[in-house]
Coordinates of C-alpha atoms and ligand atoms in Angstrom, one line a residue:
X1 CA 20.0 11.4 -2.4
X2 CA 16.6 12.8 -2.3
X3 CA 15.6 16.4 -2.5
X4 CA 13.2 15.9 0.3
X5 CA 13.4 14.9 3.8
X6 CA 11.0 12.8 5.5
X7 CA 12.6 13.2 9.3
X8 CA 10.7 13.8 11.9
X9 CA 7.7 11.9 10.7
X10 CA 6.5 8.8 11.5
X11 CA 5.2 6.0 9.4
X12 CA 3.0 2.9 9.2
X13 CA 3.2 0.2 6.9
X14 CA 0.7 -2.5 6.6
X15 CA 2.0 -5.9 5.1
X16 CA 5.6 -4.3 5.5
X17 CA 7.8 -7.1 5.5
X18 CA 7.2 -8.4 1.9
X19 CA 7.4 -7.8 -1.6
X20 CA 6.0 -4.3 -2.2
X21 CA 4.8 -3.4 1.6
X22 CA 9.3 -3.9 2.3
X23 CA 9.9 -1.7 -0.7
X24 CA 7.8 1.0 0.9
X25 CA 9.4 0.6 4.0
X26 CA 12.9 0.8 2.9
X27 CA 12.4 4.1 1.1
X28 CA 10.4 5.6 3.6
X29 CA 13.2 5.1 5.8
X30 CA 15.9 6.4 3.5
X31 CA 14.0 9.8 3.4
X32 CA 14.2 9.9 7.1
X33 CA 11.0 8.7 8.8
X34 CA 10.8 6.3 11.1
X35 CA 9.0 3.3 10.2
X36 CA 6.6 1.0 11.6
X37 CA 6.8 -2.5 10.0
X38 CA 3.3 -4.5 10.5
X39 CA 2.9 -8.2 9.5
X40 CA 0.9 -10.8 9.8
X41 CA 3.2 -13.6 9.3
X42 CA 6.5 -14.9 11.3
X43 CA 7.9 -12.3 13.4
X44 CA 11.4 -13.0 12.2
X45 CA 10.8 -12.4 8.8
X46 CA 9.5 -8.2 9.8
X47 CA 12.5 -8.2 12.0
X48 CA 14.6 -8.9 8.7
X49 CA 13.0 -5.3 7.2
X50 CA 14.0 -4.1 10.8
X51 CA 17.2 -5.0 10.5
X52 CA 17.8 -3.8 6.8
X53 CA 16.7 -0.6 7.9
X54 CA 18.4 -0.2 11.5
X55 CA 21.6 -1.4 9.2
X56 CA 21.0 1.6 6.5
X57 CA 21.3 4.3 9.9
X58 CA 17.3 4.3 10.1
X59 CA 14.9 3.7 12.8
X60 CA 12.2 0.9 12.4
X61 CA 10.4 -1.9 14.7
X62 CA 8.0 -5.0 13.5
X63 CA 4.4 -4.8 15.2
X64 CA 2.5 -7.8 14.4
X65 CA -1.6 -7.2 13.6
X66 CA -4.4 -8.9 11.6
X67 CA -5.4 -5.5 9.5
X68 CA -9.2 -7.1 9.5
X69 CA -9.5 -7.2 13.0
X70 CA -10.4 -4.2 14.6
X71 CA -9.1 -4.9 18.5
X72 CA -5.5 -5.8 16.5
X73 CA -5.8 -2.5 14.6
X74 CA -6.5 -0.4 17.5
X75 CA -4.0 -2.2 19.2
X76 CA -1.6 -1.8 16.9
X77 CA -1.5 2.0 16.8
X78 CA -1.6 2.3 20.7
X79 CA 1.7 0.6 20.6
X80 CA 3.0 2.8 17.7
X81 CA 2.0 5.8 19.6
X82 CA 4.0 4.6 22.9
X83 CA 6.8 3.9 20.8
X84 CA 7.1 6.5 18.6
X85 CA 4.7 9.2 19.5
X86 CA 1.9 9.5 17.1
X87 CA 2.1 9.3 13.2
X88 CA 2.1 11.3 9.7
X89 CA 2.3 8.8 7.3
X90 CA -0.5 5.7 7.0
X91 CA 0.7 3.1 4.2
X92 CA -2.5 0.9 3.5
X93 CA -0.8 -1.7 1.5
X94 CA -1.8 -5.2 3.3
X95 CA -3.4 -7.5 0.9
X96 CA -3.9 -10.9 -1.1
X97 CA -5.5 -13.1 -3.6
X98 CA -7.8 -15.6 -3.2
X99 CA -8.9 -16.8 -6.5
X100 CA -11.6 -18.9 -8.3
X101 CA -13.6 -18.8 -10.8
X102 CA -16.9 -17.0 -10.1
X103 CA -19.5 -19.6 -10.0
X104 CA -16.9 -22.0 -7.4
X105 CA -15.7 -18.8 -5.5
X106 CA -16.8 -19.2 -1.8
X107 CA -18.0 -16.4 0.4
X108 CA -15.0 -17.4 2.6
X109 CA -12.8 -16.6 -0.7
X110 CA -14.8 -13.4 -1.2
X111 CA -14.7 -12.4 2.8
X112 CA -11.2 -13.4 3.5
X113 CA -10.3 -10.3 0.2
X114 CA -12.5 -7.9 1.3
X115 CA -12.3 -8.0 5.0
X116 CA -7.9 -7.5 4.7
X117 CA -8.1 -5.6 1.0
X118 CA -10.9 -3.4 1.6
X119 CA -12.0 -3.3 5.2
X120 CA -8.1 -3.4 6.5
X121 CA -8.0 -0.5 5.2
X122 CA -10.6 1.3 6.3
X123 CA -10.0 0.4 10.3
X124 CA -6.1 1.7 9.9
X125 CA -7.2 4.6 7.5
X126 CA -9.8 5.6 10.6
X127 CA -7.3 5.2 13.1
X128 CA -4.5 7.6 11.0
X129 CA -7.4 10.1 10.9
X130 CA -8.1 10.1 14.3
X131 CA -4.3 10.7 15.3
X132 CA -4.2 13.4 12.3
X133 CA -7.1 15.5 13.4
X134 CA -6.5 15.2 17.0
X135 CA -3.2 16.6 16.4
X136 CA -3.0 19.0 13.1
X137 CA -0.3 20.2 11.4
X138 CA 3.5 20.3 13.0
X139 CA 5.2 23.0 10.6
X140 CA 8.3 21.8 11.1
X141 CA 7.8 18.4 9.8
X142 CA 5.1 18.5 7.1
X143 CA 2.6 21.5 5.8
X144 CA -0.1 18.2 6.0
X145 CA -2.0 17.1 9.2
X146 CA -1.4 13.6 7.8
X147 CA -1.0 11.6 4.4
X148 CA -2.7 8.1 3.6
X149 CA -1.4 6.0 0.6
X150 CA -3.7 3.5 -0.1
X151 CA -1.8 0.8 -1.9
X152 CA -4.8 -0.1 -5.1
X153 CA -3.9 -1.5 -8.6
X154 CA -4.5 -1.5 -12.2
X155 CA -7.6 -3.6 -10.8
X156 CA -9.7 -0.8 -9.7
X157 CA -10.0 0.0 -13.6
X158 CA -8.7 -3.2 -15.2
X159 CA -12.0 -5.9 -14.7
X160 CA -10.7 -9.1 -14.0
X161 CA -12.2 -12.6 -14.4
X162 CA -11.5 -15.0 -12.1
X163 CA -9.9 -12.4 -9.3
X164 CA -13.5 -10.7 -9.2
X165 CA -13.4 -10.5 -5.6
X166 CA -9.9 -8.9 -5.8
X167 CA -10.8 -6.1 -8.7
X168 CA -14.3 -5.7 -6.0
X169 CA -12.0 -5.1 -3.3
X170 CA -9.3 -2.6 -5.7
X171 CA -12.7 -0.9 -6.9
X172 CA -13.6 -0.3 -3.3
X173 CA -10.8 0.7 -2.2
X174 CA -10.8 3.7 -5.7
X175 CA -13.9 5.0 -4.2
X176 CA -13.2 4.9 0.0
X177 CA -9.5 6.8 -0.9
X178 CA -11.5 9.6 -2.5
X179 CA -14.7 10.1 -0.4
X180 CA -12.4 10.1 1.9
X181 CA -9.5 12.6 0.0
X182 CA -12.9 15.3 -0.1
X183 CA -14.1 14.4 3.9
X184 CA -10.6 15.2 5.2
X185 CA -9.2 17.8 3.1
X186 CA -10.5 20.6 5.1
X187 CA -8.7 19.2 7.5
X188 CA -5.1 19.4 5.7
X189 CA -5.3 15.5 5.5
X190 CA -4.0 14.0 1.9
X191 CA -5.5 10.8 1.0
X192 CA -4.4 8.8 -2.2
X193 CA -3.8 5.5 -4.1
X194 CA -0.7 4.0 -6.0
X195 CA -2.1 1.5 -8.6
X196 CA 0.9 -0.2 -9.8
X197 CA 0.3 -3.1 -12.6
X198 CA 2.5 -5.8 -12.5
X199 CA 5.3 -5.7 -9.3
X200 CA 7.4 -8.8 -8.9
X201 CA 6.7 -10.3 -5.9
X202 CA 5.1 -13.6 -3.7
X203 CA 1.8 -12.4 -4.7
X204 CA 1.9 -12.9 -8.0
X205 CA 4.8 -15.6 -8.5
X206 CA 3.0 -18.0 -10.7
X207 CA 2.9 -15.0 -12.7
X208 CA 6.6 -14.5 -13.6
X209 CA 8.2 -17.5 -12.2
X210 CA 8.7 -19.0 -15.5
X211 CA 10.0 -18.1 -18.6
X212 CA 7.2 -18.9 -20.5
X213 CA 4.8 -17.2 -18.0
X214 CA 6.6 -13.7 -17.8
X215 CA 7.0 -14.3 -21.7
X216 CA 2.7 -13.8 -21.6
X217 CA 2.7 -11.3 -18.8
X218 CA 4.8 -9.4 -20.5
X219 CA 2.7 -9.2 -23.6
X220 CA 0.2 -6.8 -21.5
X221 CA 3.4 -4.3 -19.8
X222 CA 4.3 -2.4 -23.1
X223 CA 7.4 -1.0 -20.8
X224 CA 8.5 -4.7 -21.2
X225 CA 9.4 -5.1 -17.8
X226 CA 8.3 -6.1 -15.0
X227 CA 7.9 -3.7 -11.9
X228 CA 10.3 -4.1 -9.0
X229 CA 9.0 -3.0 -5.1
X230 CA 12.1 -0.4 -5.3
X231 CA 9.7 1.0 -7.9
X232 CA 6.7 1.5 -6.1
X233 CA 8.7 2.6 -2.7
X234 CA 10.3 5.2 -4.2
X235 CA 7.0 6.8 -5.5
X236 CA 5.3 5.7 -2.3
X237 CA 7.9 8.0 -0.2
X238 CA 7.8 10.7 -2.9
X239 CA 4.2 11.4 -2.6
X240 CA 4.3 11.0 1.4
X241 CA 6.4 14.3 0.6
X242 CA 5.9 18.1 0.7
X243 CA 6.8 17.6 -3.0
X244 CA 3.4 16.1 -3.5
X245 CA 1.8 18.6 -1.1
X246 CA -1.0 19.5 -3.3
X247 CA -2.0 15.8 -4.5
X248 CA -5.1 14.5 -3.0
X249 CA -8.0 11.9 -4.0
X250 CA -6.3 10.1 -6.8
X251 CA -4.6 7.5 -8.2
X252 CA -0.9 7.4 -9.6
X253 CA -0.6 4.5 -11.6
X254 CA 3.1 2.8 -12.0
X255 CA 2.3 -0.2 -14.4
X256 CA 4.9 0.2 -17.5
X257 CA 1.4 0.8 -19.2
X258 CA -0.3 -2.0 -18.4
X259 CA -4.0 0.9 -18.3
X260 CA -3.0 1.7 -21.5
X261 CA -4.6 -1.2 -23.3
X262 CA -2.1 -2.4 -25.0
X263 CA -3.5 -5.2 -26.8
X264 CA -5.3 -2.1 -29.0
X265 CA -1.6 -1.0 -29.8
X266 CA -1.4 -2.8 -33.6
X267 CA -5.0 -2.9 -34.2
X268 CA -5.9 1.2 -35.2
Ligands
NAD1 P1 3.0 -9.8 -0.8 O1 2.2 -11.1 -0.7 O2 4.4 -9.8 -1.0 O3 2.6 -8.8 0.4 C1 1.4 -8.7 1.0 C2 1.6 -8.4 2.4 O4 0.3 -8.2 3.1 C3 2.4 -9.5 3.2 O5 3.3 -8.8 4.0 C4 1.3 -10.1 4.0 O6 1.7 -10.7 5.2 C5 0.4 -8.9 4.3 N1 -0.9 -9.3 4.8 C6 -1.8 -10.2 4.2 N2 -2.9 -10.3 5.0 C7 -2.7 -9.5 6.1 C8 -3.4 -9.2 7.2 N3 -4.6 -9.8 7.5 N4 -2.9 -8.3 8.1 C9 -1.7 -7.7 7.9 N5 -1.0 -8.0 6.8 C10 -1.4 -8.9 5.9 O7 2.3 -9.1 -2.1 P2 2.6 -7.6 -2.7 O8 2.5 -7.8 -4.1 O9 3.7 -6.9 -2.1 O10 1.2 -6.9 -2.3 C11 1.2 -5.7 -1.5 C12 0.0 -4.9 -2.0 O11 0.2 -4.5 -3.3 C13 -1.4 -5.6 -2.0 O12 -2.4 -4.7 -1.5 C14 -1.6 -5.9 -3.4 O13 -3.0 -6.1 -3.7 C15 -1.0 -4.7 -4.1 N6 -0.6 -4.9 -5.5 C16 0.3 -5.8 -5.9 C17 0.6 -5.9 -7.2 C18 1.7 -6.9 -7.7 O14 1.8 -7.0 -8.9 N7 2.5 -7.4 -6.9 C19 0.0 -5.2 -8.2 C20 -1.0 -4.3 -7.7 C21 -1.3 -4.2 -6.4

């Protein structure tokens, strides 16, 4: 059992009915908020998240939207407001890889990442800030007007080669969570990032599908393990707290060490 409640809020998740996006959700809802699930994808495969949820005693609903597109965006949180009122808790966490080397990468490649990764963000982050400022603080659910987890990675410190449109996107994203973390402060808003390294899910399955693959991936998680969406959900629904009341502009990485450079750890 948690020693915080979430109930009485009401929260978005972008991407929410896979891998890390599901993990979110689920913990969200076991502290008590009621939870949007937004996908892209098949309808039936949100309504599984739903389901899993509704099952647990929570309250959840699928709400399909292209997080690039504004008209879907704005869409998207009319409906949340009809359904469930308004909302305290913006999970950015839509995203994927399209990668190539640099010199083949095409500006499809590069716009398809940064229009969901980066811009996604920014049209559901503007929407959550609308909603927070019109309506301010309700005591009795939260001492913040609002709270925006932006769902980064190790990639908006860790270059990387052949994702450069990705760590682009990552570093983007570093830089809009905090501008924004100092714009809406003042008005009792928290804004922050989760930068997990290595989370086992479709994203990244070439990456641990095999044994000889999670052999090499793990060479760079000094934790030796790989992460688990549980992992990231349970932080994610910490911070959306009143624990993490006074956390703002910055990023909590959950990476088993993977910023820590670890192939400097036998080489002093
Ligand atoms: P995933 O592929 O399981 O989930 C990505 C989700 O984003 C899916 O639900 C997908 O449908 C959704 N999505 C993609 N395009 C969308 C769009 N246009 N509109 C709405 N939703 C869209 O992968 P994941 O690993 O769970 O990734 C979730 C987030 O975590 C991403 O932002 C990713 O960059 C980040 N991340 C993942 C890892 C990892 O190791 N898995 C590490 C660091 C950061």
């Amino acid at each position: 059992m948690n020693s915080y409640s979430l109930k009485g809020q009401v929260a978005l998740v972008t991407g929410g009915d896979s891998g890390i996006g599901k993990g979110v959700a689920l913990q969200l809802a076991r502290a008590g908020a009621k939870v949007a699930i937004n996908h892209v994808d098949a309808h039936e495969v949100a309504e599984l998240t739903v389901d899993e949820i509704v099952s647990a005693g929570g309250e959840a609903y699928a709400i399909h939207a292209d997080v690039s597109n504004e008209a879907e965006v704005q869409a998207m949180f009319a409906d949340l407001y009809q359904r469930f009122g308004t909302i305290d808790i913006l999970v950015n966490n839509a995203g994927l890889q399209r990668d190539s080397k640099f010199v083949d990468m095409t500006l499809e490649q590069w716009n398809t990442v940064l229009g969901i990764n980066l811009t996604g963000q920014f049209l559901c982050a503007r929407e959550a800030a609308r909603e927070f400022i019109r309506r301010g603080v309700v005591a009795e659910t939260s001492r913040a007007a609002g709270k925006i987890i932006c769902m980064s990675s190790v990639h908006e410190v860790i270059p990387w080669g052949g994702h450069v449109n990705y760590a682009t996107s990552k570093g983007g994203v570093m830089l809009m969570m905090k501008s924004l973390a100092q714009e809406l402060a003042p008005h009792k808003i928290r804004v922050l990032s989760i930068g997990p390294g290595a989370i086992q899910t479709p994203i990244n399955h070439s990456a641990w599908a095999t044994p000889e693959a999670l052999e090499k991936l793990l060479t760079l998680i000094p934790y030796n393990r790989v992460g688990q969406p549980e992992d990231i959900g349970k932080l994610a629904a910490w911070l959306a707290s009143d624990e993490a009341d006074y956390i703002t502009g910055t990023t909590i990485f959950i990476d088993g060490g993977m910023t820590l450079y670890p192939g400097f750890a036998d080489n002093g």
